[in-house]
mmCIF file of N, CA and C in Angstrom:
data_model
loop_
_atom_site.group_PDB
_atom_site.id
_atom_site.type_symbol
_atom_site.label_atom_id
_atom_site.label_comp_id
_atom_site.label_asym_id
_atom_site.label_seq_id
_atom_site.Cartn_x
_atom_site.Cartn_y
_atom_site.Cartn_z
ATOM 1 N N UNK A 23 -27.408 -38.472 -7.439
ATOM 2 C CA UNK A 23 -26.735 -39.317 -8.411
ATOM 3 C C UNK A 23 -26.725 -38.618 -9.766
ATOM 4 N N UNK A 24 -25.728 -38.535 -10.479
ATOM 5 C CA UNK A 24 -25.548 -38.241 -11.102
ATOM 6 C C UNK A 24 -26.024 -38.908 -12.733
ATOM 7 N N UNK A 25 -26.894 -38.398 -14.079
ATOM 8 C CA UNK A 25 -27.160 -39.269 -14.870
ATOM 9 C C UNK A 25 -26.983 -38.892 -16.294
ATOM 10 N N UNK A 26 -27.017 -39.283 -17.237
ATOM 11 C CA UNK A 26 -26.663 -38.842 -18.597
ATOM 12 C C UNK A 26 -26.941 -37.602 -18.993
ATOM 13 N N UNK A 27 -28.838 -38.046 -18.278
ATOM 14 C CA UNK A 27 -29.373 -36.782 -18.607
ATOM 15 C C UNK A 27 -29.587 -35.580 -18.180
ATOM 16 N N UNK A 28 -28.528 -35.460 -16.888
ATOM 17 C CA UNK A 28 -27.843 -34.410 -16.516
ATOM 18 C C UNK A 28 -27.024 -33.498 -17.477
ATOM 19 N N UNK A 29 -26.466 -34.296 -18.388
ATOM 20 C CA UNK A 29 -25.909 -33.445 -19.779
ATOM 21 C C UNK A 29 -26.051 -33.017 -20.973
ATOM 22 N N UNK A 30 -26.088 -32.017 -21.450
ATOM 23 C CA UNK A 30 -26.245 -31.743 -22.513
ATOM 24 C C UNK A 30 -25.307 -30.861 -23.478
ATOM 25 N N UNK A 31 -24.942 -31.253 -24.493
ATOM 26 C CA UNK A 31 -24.003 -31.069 -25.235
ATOM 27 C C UNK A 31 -24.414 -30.863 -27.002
ATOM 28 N N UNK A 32 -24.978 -29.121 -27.126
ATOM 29 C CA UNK A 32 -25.011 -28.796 -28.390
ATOM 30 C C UNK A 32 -24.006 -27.890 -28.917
ATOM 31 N N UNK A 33 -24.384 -27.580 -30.156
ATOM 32 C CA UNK A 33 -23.254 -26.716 -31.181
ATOM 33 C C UNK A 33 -23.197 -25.604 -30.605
ATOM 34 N N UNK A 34 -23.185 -24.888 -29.389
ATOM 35 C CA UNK A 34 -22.807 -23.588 -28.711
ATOM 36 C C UNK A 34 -22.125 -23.842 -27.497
ATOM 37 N N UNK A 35 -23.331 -24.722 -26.585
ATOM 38 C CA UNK A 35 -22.432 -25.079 -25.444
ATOM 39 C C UNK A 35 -22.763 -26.386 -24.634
ATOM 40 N N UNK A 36 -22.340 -26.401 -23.819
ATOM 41 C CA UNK A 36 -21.830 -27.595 -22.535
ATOM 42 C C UNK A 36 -22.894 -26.946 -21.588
ATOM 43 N N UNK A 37 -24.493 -27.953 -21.486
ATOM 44 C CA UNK A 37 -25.165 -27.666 -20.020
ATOM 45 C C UNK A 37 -25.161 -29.049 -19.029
ATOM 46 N N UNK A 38 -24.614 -28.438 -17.513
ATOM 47 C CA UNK A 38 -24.619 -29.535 -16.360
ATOM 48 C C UNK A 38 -25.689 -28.517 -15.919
ATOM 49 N N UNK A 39 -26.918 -29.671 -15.717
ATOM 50 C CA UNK A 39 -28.115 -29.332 -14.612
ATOM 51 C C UNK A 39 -28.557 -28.040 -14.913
ATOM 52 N N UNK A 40 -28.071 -27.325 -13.993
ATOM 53 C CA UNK A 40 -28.513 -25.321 -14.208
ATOM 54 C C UNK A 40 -26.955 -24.821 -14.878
ATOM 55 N N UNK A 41 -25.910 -25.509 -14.781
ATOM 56 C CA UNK A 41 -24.419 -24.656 -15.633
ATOM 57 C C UNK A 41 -24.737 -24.402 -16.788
ATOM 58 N N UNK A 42 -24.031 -23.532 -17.868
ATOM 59 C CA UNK A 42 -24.023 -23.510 -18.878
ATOM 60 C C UNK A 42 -22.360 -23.300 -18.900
ATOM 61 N N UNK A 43 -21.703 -23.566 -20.076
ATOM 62 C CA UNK A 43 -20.685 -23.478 -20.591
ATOM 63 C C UNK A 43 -20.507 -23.147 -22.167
ATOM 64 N N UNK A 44 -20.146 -21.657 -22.658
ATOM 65 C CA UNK A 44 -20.174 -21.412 -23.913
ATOM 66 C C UNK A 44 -19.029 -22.253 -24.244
ATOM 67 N N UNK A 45 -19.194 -23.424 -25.642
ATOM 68 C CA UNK A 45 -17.936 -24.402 -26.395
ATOM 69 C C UNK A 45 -16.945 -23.515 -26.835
ATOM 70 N N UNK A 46 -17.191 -22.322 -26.834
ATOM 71 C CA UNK A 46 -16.324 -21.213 -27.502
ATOM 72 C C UNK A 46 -15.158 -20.890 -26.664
ATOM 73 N N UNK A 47 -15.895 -20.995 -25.469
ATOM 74 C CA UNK A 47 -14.634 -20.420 -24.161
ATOM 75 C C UNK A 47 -13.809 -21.353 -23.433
ATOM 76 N N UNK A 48 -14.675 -22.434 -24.262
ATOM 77 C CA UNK A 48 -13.848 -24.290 -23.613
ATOM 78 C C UNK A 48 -12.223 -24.673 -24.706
ATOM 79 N N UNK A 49 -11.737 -24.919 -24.018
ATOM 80 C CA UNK A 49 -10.624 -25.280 -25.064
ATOM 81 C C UNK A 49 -9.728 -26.648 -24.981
ATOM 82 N N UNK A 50 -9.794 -27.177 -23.519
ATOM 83 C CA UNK A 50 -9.521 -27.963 -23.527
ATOM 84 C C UNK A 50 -10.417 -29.287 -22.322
ATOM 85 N N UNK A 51 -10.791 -30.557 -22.112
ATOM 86 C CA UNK A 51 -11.938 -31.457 -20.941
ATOM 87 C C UNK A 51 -10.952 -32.411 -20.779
ATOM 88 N N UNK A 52 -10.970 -32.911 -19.280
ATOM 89 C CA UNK A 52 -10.856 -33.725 -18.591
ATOM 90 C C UNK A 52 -10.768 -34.403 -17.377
ATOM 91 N N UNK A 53 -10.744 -35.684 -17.323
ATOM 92 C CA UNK A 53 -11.429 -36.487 -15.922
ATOM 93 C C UNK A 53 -10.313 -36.020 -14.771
ATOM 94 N N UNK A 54 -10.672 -35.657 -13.840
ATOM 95 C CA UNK A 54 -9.334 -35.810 -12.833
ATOM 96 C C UNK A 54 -9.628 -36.894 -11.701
ATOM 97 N N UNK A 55 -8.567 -37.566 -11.608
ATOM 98 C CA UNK A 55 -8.908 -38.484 -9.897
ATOM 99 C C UNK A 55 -8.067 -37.711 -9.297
ATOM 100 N N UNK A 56 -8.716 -37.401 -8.057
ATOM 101 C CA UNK A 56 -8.517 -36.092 -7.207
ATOM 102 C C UNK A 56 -7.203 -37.301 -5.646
ATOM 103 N N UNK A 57 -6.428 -37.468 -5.579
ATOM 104 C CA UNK A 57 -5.102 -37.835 -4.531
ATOM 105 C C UNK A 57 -5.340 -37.625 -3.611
ATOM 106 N N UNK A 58 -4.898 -38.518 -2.334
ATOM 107 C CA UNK A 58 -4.730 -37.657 -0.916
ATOM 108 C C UNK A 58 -4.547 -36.354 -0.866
ATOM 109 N N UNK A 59 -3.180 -36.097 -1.626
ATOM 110 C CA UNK A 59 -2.527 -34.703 -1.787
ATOM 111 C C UNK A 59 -3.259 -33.847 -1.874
ATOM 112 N N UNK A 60 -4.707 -34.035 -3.226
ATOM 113 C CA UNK A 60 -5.105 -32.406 -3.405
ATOM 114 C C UNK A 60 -6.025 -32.797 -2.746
ATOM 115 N N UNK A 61 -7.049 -33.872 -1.682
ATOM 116 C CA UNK A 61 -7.462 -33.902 -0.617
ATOM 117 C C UNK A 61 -7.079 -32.920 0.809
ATOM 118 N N UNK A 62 -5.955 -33.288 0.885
ATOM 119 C CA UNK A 62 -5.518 -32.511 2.156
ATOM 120 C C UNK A 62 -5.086 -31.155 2.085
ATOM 121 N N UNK A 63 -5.111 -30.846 0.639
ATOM 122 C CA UNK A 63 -4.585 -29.529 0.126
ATOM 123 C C UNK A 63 -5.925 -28.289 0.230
ATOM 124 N N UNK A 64 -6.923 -29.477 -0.451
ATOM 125 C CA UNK A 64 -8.093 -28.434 -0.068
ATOM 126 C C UNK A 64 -8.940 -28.486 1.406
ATOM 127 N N UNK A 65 -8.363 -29.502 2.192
ATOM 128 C CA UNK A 65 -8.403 -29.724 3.516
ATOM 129 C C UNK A 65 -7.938 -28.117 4.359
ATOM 130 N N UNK A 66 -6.366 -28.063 3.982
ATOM 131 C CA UNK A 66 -5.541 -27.026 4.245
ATOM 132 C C UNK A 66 -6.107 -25.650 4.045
ATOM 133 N N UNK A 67 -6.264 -25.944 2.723
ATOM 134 C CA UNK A 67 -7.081 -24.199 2.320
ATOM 135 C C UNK A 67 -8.584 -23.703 2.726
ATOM 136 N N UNK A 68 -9.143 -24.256 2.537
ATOM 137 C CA UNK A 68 -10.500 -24.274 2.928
ATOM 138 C C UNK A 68 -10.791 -24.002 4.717
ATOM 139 N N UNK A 69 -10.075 -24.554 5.312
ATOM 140 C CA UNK A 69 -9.648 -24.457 6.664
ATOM 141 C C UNK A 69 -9.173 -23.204 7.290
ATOM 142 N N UNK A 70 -8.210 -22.883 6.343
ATOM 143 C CA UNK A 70 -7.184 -21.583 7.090
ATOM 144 C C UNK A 70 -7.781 -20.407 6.232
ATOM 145 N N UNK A 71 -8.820 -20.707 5.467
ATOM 146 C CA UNK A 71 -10.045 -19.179 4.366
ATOM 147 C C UNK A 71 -10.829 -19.176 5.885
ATOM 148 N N UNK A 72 -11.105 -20.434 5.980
ATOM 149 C CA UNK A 72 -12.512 -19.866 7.319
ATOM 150 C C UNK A 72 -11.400 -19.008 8.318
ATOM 151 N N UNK A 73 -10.148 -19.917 8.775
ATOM 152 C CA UNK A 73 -9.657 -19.570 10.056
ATOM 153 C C UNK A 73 -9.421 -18.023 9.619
ATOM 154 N N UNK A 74 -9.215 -17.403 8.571
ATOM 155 C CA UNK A 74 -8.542 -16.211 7.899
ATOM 156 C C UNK A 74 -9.724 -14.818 8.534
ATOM 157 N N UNK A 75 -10.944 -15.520 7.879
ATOM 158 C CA UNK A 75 -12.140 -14.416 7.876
ATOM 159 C C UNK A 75 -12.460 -14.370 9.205
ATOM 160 N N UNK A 76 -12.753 -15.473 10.554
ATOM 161 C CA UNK A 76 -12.888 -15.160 11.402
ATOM 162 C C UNK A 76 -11.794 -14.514 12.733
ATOM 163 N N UNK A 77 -10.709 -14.853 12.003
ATOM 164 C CA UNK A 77 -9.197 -13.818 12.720
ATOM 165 C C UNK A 77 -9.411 -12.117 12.301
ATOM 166 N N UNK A 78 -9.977 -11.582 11.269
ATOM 167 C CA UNK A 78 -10.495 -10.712 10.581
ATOM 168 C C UNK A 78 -11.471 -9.815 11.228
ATOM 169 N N UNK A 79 -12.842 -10.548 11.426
ATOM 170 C CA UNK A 79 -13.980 -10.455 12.215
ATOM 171 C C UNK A 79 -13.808 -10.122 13.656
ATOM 172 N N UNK A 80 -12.994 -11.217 14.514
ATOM 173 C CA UNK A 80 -13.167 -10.886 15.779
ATOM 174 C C UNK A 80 -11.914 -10.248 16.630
ATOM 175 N N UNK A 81 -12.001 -9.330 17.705
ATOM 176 C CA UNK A 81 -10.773 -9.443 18.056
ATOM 177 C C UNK A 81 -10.349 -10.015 18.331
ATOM 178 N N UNK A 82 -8.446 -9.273 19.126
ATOM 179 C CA UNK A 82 -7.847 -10.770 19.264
ATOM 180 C C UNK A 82 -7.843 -11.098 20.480
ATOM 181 N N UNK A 83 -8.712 -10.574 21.468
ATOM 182 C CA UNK A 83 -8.581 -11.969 22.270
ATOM 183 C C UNK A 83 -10.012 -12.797 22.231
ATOM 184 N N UNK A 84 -10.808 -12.175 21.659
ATOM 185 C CA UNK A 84 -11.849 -13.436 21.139
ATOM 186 C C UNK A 84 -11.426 -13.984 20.050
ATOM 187 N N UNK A 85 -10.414 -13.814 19.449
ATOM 188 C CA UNK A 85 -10.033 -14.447 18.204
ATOM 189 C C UNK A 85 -9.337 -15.503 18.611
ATOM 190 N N UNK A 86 -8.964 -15.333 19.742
ATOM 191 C CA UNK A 86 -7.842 -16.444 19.760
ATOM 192 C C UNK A 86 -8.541 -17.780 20.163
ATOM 193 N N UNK A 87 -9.767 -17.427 20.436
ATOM 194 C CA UNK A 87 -10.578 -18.776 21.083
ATOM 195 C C UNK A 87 -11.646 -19.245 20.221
ATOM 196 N N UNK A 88 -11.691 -18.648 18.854
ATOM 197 C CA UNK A 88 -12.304 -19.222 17.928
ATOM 198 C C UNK A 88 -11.680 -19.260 16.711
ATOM 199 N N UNK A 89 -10.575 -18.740 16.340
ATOM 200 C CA UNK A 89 -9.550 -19.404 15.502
ATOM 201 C C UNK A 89 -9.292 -20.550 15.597
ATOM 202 N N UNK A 90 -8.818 -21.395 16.254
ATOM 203 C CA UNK A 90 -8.602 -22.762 16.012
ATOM 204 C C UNK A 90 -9.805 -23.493 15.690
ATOM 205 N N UNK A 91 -10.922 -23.056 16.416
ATOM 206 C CA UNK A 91 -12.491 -23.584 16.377
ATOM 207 C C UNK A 91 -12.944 -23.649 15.027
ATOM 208 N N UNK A 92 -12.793 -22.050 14.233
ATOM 209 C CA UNK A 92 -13.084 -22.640 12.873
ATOM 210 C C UNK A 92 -12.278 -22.792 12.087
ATOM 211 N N UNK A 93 -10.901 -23.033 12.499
ATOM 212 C CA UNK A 93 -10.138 -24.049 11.374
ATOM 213 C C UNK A 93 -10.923 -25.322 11.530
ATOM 214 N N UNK A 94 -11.408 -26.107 12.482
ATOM 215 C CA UNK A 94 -11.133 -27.185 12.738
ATOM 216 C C UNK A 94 -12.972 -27.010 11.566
ATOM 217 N N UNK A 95 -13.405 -26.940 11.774
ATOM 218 C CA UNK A 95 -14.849 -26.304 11.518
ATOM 219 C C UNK A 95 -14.828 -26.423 9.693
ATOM 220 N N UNK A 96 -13.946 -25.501 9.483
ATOM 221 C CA UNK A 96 -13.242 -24.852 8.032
ATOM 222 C C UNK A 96 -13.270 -26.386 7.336
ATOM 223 N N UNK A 97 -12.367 -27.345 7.877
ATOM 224 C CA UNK A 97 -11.448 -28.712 7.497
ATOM 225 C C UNK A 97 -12.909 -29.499 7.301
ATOM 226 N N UNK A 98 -13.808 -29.377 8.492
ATOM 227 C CA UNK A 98 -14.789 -30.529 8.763
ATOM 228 C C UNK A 98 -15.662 -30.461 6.978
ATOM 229 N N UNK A 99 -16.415 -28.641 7.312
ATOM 230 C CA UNK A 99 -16.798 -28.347 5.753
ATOM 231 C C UNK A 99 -16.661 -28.903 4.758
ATOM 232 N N UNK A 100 -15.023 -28.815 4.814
ATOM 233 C CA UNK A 100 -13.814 -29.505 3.017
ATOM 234 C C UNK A 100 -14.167 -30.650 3.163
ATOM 235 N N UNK A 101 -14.282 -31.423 4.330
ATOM 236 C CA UNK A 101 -14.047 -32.993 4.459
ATOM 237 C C UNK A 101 -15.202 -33.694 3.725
ATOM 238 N N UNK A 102 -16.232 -32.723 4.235
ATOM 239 C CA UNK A 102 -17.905 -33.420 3.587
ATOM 240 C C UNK A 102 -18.178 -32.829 2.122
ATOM 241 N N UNK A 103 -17.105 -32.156 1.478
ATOM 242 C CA UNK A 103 -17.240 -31.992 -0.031
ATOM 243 C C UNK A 103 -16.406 -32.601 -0.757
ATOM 244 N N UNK A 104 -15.670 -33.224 -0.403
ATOM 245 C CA UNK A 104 -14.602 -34.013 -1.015
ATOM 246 C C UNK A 104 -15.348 -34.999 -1.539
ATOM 247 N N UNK A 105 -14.728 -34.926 -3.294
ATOM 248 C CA UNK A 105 -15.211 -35.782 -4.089
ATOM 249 C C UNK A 105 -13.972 -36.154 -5.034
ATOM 250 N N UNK A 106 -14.087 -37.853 -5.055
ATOM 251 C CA UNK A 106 -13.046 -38.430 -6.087
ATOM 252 C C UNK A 106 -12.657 -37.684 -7.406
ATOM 253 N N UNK A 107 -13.944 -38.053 -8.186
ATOM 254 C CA UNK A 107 -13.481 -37.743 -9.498
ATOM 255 C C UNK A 107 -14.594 -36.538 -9.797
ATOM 256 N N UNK A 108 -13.737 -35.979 -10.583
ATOM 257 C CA UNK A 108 -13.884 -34.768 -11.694
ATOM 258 C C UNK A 108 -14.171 -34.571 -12.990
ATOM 259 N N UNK A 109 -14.979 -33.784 -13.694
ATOM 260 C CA UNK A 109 -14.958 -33.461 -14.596
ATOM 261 C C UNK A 109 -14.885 -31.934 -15.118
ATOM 262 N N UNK A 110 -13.310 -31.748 -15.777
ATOM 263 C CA UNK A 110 -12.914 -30.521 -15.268
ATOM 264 C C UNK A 110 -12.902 -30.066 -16.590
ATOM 265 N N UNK A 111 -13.075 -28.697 -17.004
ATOM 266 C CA UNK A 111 -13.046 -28.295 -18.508
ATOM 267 C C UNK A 111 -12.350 -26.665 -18.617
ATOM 268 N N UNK A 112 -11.017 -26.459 -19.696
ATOM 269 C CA UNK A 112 -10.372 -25.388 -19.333
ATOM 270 C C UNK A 112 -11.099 -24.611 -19.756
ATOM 271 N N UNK A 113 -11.571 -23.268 -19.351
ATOM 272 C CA UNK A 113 -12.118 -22.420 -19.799
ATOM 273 C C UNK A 113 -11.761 -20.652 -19.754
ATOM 274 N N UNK A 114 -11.785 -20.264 -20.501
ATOM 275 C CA UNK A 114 -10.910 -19.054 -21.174
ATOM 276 C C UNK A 114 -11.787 -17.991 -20.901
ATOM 277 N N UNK A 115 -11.988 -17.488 -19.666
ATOM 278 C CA UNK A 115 -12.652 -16.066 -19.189
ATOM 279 C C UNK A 115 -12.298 -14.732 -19.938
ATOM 280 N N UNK A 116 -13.591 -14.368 -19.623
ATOM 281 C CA UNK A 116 -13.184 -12.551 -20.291
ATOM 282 C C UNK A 116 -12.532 -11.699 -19.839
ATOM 283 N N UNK A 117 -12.114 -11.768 -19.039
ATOM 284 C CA UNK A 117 -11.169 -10.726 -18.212
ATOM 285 C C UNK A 117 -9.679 -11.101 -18.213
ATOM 286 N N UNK A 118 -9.213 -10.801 -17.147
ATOM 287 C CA UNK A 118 -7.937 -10.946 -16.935
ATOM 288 C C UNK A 118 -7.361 -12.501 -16.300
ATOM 289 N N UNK A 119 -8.322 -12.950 -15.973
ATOM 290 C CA UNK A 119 -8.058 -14.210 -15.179
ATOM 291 C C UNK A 119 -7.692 -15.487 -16.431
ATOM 292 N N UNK A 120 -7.909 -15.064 -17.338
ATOM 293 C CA UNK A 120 -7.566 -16.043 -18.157
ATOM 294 C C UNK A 120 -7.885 -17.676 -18.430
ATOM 295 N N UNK A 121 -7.125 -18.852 -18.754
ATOM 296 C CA UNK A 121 -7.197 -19.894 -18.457
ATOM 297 C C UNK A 121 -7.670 -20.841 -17.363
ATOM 298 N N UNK A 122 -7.822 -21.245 -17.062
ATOM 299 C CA UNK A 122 -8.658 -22.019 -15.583
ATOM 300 C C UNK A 122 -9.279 -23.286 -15.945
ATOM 301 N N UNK A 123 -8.696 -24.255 -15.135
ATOM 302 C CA UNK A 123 -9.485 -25.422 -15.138
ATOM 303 C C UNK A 123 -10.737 -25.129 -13.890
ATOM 304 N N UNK A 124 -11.961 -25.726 -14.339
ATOM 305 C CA UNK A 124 -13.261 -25.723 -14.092
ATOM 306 C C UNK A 124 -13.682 -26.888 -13.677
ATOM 307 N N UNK A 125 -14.497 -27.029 -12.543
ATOM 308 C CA UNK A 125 -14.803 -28.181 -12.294
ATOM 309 C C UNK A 125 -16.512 -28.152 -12.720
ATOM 310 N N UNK A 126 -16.771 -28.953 -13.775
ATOM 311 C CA UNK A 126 -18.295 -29.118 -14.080
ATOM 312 C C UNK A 126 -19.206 -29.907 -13.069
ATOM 313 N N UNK A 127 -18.399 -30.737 -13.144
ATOM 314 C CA UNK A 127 -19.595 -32.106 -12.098
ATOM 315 C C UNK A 127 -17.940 -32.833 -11.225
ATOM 316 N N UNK A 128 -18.884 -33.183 -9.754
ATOM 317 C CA UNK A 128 -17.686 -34.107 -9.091
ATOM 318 C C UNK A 128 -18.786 -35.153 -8.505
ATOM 319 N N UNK A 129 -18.103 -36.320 -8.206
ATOM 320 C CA UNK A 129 -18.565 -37.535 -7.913
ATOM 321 C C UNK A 129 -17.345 -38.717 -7.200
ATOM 322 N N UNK A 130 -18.165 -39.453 -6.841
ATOM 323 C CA UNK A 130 -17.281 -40.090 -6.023
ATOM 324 C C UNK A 130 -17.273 -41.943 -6.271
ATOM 325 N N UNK A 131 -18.081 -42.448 -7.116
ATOM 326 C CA UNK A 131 -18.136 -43.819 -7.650
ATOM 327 C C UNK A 131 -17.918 -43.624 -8.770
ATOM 328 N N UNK A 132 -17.377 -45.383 -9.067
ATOM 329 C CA UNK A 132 -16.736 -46.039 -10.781
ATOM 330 C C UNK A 132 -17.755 -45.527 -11.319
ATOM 331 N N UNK A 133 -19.041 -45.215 -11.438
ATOM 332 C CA UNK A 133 -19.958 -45.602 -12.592
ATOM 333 C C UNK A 133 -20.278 -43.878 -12.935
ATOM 334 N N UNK A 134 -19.905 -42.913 -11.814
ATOM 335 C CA UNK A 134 -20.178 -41.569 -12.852
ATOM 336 C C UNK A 134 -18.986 -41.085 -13.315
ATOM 337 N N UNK A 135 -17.794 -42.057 -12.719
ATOM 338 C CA UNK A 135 -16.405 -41.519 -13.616
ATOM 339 C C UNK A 135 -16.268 -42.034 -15.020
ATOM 340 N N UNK A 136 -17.181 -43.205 -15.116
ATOM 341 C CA UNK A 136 -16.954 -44.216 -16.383
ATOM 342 C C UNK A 136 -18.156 -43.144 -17.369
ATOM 343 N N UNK A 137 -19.268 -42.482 -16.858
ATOM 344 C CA UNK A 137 -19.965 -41.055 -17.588
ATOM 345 C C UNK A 137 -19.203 -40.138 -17.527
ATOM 346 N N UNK A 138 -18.360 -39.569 -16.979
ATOM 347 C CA UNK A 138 -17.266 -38.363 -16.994
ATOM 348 C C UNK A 138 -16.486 -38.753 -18.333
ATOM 349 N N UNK A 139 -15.606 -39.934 -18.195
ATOM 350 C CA UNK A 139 -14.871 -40.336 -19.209
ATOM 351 C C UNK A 139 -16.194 -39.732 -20.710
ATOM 352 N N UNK A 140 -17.106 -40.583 -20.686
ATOM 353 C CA UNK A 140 -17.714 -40.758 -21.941
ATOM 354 C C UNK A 140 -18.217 -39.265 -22.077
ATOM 355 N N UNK A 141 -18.331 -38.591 -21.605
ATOM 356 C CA UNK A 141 -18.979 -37.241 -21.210
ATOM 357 C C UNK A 141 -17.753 -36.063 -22.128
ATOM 358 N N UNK A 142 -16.596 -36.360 -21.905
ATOM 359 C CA UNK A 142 -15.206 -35.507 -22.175
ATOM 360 C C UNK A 142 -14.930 -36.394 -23.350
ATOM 361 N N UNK A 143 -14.573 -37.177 -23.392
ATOM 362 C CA UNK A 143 -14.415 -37.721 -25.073
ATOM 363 C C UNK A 143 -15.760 -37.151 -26.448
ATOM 364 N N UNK A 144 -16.947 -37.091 -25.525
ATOM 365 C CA UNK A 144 -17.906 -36.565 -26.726
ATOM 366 C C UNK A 144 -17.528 -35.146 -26.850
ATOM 367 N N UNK A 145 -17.339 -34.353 -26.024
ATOM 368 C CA UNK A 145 -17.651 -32.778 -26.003
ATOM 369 C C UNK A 145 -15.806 -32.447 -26.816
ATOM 370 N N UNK A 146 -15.090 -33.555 -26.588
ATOM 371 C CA UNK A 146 -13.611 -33.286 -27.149
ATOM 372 C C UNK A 146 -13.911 -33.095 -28.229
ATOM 373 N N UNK A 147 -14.713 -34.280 -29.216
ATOM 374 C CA UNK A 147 -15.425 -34.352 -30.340
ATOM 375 C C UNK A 147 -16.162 -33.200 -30.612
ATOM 376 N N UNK A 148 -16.658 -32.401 -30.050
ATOM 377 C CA UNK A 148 -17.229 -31.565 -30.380
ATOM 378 C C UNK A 148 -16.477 -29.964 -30.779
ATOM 379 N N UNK A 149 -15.290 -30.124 -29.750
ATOM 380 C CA UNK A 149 -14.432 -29.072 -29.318
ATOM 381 C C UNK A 149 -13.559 -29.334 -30.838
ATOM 382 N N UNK A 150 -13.168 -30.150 -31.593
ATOM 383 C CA UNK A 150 -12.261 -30.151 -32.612
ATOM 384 C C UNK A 150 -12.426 -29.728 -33.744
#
């Protein structure tokens, strides 16, 4: 469960639990409620990364009899990490990768989205 004092929020940076986040590299926070859509999306992907590496790994005619196995495997994984809501914060890497929304903390009840909310309105405050 997730609790307040899971967060901490001073004049450098944004800490969840063991994360740190320099405020410098943050530029923009917010809540996401995560849809069927990007449910089944990371259903999809997560699924066909496993099915990918073990098509990779084995040959193909042992591949062909455990490819579908760990898609299905891949999906089950995604299924038991799927979480409602988000607290996502853009953050501006050193390299080339640039911009990126970040997921800090995910959860799945009203009462740590209603701390997400209050969580991103303070650190906005902080960010301005």
């Amino acid at each position: 469960m997730i609790s307040p004092q899971d967060f901490s929020i001073d004049n450098h940076s944004l800490t969840f639990k063991e994360d740190e986040y320099p405020l410098a590299k943050i530029n923009r926070v917010r809540v996401k409620t995560n849809t069927i859509k990007d449910h089944l999306a990371r259903l999809m992907i997560i699924g066909l990364l496993v099915s990918s590496v073990v098509w990779a790994i084995c040959p193909a005619g042992f591949g062909q009899l455990t490819g579908p196995f760990s898609l299905i495997v891949g999906m089950l994984a995604a299924l038991l990490t799927i979480r409602k809501y988000e607290l996502q914060v853009e953050f501006k890497h050193i390299d080339e990768t640039g911009l990126q929304w970040v997921s800090v903390a995910k959860a799945n009840n009203a009462k740590a989205k209603r701390l997400f909310d209050e969580q991103a309105r303070y650190l906005a405050q902080n960010l301005s």
